[in-house]
mmCIF file of C-alpha atoms in Angstrom:
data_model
loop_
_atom_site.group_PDB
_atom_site.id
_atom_site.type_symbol
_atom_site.label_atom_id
_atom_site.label_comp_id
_atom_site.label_asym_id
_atom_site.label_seq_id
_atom_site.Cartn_x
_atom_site.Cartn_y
_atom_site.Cartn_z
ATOM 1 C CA UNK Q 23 42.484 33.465 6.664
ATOM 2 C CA UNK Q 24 42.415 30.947 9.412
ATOM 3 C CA UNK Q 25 40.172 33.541 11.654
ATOM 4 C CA UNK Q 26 37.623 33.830 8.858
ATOM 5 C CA UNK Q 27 37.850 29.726 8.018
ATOM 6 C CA UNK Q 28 36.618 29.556 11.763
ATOM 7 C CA UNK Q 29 34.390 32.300 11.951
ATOM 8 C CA UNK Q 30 32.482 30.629 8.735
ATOM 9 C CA UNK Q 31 32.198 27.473 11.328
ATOM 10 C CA UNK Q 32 30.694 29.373 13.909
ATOM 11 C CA UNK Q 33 28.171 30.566 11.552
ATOM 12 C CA UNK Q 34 30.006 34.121 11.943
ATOM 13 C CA UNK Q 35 30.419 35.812 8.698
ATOM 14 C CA UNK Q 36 30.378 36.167 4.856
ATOM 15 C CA UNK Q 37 30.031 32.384 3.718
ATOM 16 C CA UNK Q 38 28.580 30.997 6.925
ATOM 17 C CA UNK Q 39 25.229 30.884 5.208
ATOM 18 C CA UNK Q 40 26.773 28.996 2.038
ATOM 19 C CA UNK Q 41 29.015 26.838 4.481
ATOM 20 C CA UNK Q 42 25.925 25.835 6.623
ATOM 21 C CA UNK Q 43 23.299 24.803 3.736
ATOM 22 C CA UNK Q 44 26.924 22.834 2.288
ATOM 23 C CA UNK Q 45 26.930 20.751 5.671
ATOM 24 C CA UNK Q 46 22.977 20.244 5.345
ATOM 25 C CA UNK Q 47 22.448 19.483 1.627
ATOM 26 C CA UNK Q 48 25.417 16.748 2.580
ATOM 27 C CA UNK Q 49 23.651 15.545 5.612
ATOM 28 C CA UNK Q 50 20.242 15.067 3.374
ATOM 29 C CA UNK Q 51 21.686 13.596 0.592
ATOM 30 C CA UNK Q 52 23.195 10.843 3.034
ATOM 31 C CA UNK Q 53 19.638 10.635 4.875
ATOM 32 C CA UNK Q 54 17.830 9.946 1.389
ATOM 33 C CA UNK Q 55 20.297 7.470 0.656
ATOM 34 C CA UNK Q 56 19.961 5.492 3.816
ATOM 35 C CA UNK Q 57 15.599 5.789 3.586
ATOM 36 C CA UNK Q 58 16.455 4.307 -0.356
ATOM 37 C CA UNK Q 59 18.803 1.272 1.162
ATOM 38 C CA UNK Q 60 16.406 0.575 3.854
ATOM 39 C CA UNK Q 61 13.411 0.789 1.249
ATOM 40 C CA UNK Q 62 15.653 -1.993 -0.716
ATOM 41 C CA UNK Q 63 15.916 -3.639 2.826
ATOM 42 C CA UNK Q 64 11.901 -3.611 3.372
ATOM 43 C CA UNK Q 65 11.032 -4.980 0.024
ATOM 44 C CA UNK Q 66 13.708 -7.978 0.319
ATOM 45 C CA UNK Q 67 12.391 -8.961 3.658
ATOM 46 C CA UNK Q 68 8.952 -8.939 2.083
ATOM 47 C CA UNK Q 69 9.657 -10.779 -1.321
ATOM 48 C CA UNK Q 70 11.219 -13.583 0.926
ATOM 49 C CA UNK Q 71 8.120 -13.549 3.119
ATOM 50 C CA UNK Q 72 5.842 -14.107 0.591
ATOM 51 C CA UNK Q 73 7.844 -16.653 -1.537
ATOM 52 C CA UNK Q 74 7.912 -18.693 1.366
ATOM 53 C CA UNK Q 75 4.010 -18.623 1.412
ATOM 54 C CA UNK Q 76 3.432 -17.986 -2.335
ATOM 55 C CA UNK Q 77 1.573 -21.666 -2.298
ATOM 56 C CA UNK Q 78 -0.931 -20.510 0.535
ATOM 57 C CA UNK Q 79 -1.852 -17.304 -1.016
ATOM 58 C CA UNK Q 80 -2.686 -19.866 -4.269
ATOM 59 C CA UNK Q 81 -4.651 -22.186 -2.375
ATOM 60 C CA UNK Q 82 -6.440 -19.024 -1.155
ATOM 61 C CA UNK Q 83 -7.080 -17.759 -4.565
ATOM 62 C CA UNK Q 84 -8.657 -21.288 -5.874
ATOM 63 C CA UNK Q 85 -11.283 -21.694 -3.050
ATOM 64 C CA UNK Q 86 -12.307 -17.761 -4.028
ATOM 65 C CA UNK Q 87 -10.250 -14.928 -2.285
ATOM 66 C CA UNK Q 88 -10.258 -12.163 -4.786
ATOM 67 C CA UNK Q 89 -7.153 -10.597 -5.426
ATOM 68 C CA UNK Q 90 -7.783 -7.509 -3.497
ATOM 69 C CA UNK Q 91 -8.382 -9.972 -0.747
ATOM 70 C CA UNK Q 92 -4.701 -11.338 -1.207
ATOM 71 C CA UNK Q 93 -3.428 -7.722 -1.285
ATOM 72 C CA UNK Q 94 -4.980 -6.532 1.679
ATOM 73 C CA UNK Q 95 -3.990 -9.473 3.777
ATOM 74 C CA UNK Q 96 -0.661 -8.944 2.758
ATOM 75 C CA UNK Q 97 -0.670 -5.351 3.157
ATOM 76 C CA UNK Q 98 -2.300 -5.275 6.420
ATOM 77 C CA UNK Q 99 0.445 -7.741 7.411
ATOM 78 C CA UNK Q 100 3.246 -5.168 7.126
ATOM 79 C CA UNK Q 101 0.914 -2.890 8.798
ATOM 80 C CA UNK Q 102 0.561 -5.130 11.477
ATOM 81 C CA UNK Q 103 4.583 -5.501 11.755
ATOM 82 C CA UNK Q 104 4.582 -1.540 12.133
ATOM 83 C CA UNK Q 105 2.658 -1.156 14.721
ATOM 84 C CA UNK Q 106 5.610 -3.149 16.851
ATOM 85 C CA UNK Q 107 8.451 -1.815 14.948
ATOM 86 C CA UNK Q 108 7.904 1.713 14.667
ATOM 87 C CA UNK Q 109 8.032 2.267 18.646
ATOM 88 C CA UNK Q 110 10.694 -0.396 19.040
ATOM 89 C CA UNK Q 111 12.733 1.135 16.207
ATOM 90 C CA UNK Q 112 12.114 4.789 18.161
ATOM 91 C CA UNK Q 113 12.837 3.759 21.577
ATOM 92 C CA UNK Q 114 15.954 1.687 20.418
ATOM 93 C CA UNK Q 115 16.773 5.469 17.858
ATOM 94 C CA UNK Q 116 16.672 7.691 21.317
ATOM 95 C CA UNK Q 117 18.269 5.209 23.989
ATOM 96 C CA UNK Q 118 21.344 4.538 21.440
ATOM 97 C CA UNK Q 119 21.513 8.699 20.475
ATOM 98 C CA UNK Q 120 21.887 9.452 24.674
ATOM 99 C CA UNK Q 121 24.476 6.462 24.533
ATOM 100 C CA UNK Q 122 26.605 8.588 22.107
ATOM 101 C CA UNK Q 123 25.771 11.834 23.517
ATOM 102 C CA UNK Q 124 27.190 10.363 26.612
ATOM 103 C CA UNK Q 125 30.378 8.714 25.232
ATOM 104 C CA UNK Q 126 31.243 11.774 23.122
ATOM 105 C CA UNK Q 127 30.782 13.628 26.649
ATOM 106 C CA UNK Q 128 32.895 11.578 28.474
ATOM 107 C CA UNK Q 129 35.485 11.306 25.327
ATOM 108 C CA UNK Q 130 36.245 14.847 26.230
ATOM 109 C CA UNK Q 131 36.089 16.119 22.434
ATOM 110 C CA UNK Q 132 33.933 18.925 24.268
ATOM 111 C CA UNK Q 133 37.380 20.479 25.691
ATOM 112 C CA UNK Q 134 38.272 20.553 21.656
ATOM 113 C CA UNK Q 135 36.081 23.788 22.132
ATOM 114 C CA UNK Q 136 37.253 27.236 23.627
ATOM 115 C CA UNK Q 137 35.299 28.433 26.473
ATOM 116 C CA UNK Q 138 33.206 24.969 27.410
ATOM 117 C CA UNK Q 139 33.668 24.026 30.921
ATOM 118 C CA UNK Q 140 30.373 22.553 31.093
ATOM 119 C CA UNK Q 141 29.660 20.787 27.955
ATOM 120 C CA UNK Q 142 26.153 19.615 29.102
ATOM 121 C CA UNK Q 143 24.880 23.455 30.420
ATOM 122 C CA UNK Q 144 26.143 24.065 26.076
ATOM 123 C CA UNK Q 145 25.429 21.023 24.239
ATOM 124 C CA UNK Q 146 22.079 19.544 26.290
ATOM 125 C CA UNK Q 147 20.642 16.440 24.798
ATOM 126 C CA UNK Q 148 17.071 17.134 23.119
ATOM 127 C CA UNK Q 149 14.877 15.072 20.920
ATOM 128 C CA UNK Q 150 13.039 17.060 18.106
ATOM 129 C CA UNK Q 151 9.550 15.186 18.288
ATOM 130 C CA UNK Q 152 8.771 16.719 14.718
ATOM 131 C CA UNK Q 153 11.472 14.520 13.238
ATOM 132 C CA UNK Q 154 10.535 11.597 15.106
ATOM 133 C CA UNK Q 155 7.219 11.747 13.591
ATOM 134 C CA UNK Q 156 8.661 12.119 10.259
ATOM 135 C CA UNK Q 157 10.918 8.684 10.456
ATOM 136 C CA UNK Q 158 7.790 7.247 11.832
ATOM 137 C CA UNK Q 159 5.643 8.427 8.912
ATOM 138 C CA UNK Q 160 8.716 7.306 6.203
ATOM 139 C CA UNK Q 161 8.988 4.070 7.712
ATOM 140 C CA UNK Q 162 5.097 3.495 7.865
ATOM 141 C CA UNK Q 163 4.883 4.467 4.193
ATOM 142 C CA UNK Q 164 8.215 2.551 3.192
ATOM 143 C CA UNK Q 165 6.385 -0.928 4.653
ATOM 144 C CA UNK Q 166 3.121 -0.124 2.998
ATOM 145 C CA UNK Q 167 4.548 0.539 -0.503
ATOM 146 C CA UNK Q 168 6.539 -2.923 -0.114
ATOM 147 C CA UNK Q 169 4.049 -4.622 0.663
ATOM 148 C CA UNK Q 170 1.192 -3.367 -1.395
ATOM 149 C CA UNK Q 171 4.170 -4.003 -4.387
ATOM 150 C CA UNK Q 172 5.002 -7.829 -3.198
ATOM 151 C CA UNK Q 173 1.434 -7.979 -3.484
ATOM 152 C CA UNK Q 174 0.271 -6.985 -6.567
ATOM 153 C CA UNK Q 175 3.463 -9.248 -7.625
ATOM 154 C CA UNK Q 176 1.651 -12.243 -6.007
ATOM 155 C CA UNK Q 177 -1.478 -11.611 -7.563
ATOM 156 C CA UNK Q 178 0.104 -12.056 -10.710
ATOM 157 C CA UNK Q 179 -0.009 -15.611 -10.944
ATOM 158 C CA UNK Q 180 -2.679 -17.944 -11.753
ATOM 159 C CA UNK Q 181 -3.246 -20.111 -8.250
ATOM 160 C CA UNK Q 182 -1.770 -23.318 -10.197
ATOM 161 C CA UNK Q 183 1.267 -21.428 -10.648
ATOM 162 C CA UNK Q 184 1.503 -20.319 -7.164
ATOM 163 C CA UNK Q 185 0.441 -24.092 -5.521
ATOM 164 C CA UNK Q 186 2.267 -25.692 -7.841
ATOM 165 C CA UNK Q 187 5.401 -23.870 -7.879
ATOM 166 C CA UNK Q 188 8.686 -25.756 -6.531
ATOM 167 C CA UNK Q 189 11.144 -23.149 -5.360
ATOM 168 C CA UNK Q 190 12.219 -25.305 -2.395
ATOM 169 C CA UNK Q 191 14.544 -27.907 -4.486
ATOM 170 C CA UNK Q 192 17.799 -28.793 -2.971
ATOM 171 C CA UNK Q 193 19.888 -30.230 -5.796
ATOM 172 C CA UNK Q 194 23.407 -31.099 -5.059
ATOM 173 C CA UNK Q 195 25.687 -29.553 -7.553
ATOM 174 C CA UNK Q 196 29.302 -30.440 -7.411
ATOM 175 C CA UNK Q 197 31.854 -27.722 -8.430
ATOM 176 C CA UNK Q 198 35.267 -27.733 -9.474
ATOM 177 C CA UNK Q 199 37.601 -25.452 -6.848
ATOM 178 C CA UNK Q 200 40.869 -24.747 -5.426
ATOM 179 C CA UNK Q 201 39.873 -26.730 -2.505
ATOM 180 C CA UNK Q 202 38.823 -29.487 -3.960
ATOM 181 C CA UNK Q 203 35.387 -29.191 -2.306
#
């Protein structure tokens, strides 16, 4: 039983089909949550954005910027921010993926395995360029769909509402707590 539980691992065997598309559905489920937080992320960073400057886009919108106008500017914005962050966010994916390869070399979990000697010659480092393209593609469509949505939220309002709009209050509210503060 313990020879076939390892032969399954090594893809040797009845279930090593079954046991592989296991550790993959797993691995994509995690993926699609992590795209969905950082999609939460990306529309956060852009609601703040945009409430900061929700009284320019109004003052835009009474001298006569349509509201496709107000979309595009704002949509083209997070375009804009792509264009730096999607290489950045690459270059900063690869360097810190060889950083691990390397410690989990030099952590010597490679001797864990029977038969390596020389764990790079068996485990090189490589870089699919397919799947690079494919975060760059879900990021670049992530950003667009936040922004095009903060937009269309913006739009909304009438530009009286937007210019006249006081989110930036401070009000000092005293509370009751343990501490006395």
């Amino acid at each position: 039983e313990w020879n076939d539980n390892l032969m399954m691992i090594d893809g040797i065997g009845d279930g090593a089909h079954l046991f592989k598309l296991r550790i993959f559905c797993i691995f994509f489920i995690f993926a699609v949550l992590i795209a969905f937080a950082l999609r939460l992320i990306i529309d956060t960073a852009f609601e703040v954005s945009s409430k900061e400057r929700e009284r320019h886009y109004g003052v835009l919108q009474s001298i006569g910027a349509t509201p496709e106008q107000i979309v595009r500017i704002i949509t083209y914005e997070g375009l804009r921010l792509c264009i730096i962050g999607v290489p950045f966010g690459l270059m900063a994916g690869i360097g810190l993926a060889y950083l691990m390869y390397n410690v989990l070399l030099a952590s010597g979990l490679s001797d864990l395995f029977q038969g390596m000697t020389n764990a790079k010659i068996y485990l090189p480092f490589s870089i699919d360029w397919k799947m690079l393209l494919v975060a760059a593609a879900v990021g670049v469509v992530w950003v667009f769909l936040s922004a095009y949505g903060v937009g269309m939220r913006i739009i909304k309002k009438t530009p009286m509402e937007a210019i006249t709009t006081r989110a930036n209050n401070v009000e000092n509210v005293k509370r009751h707590s343990l501490s006395g503060l």
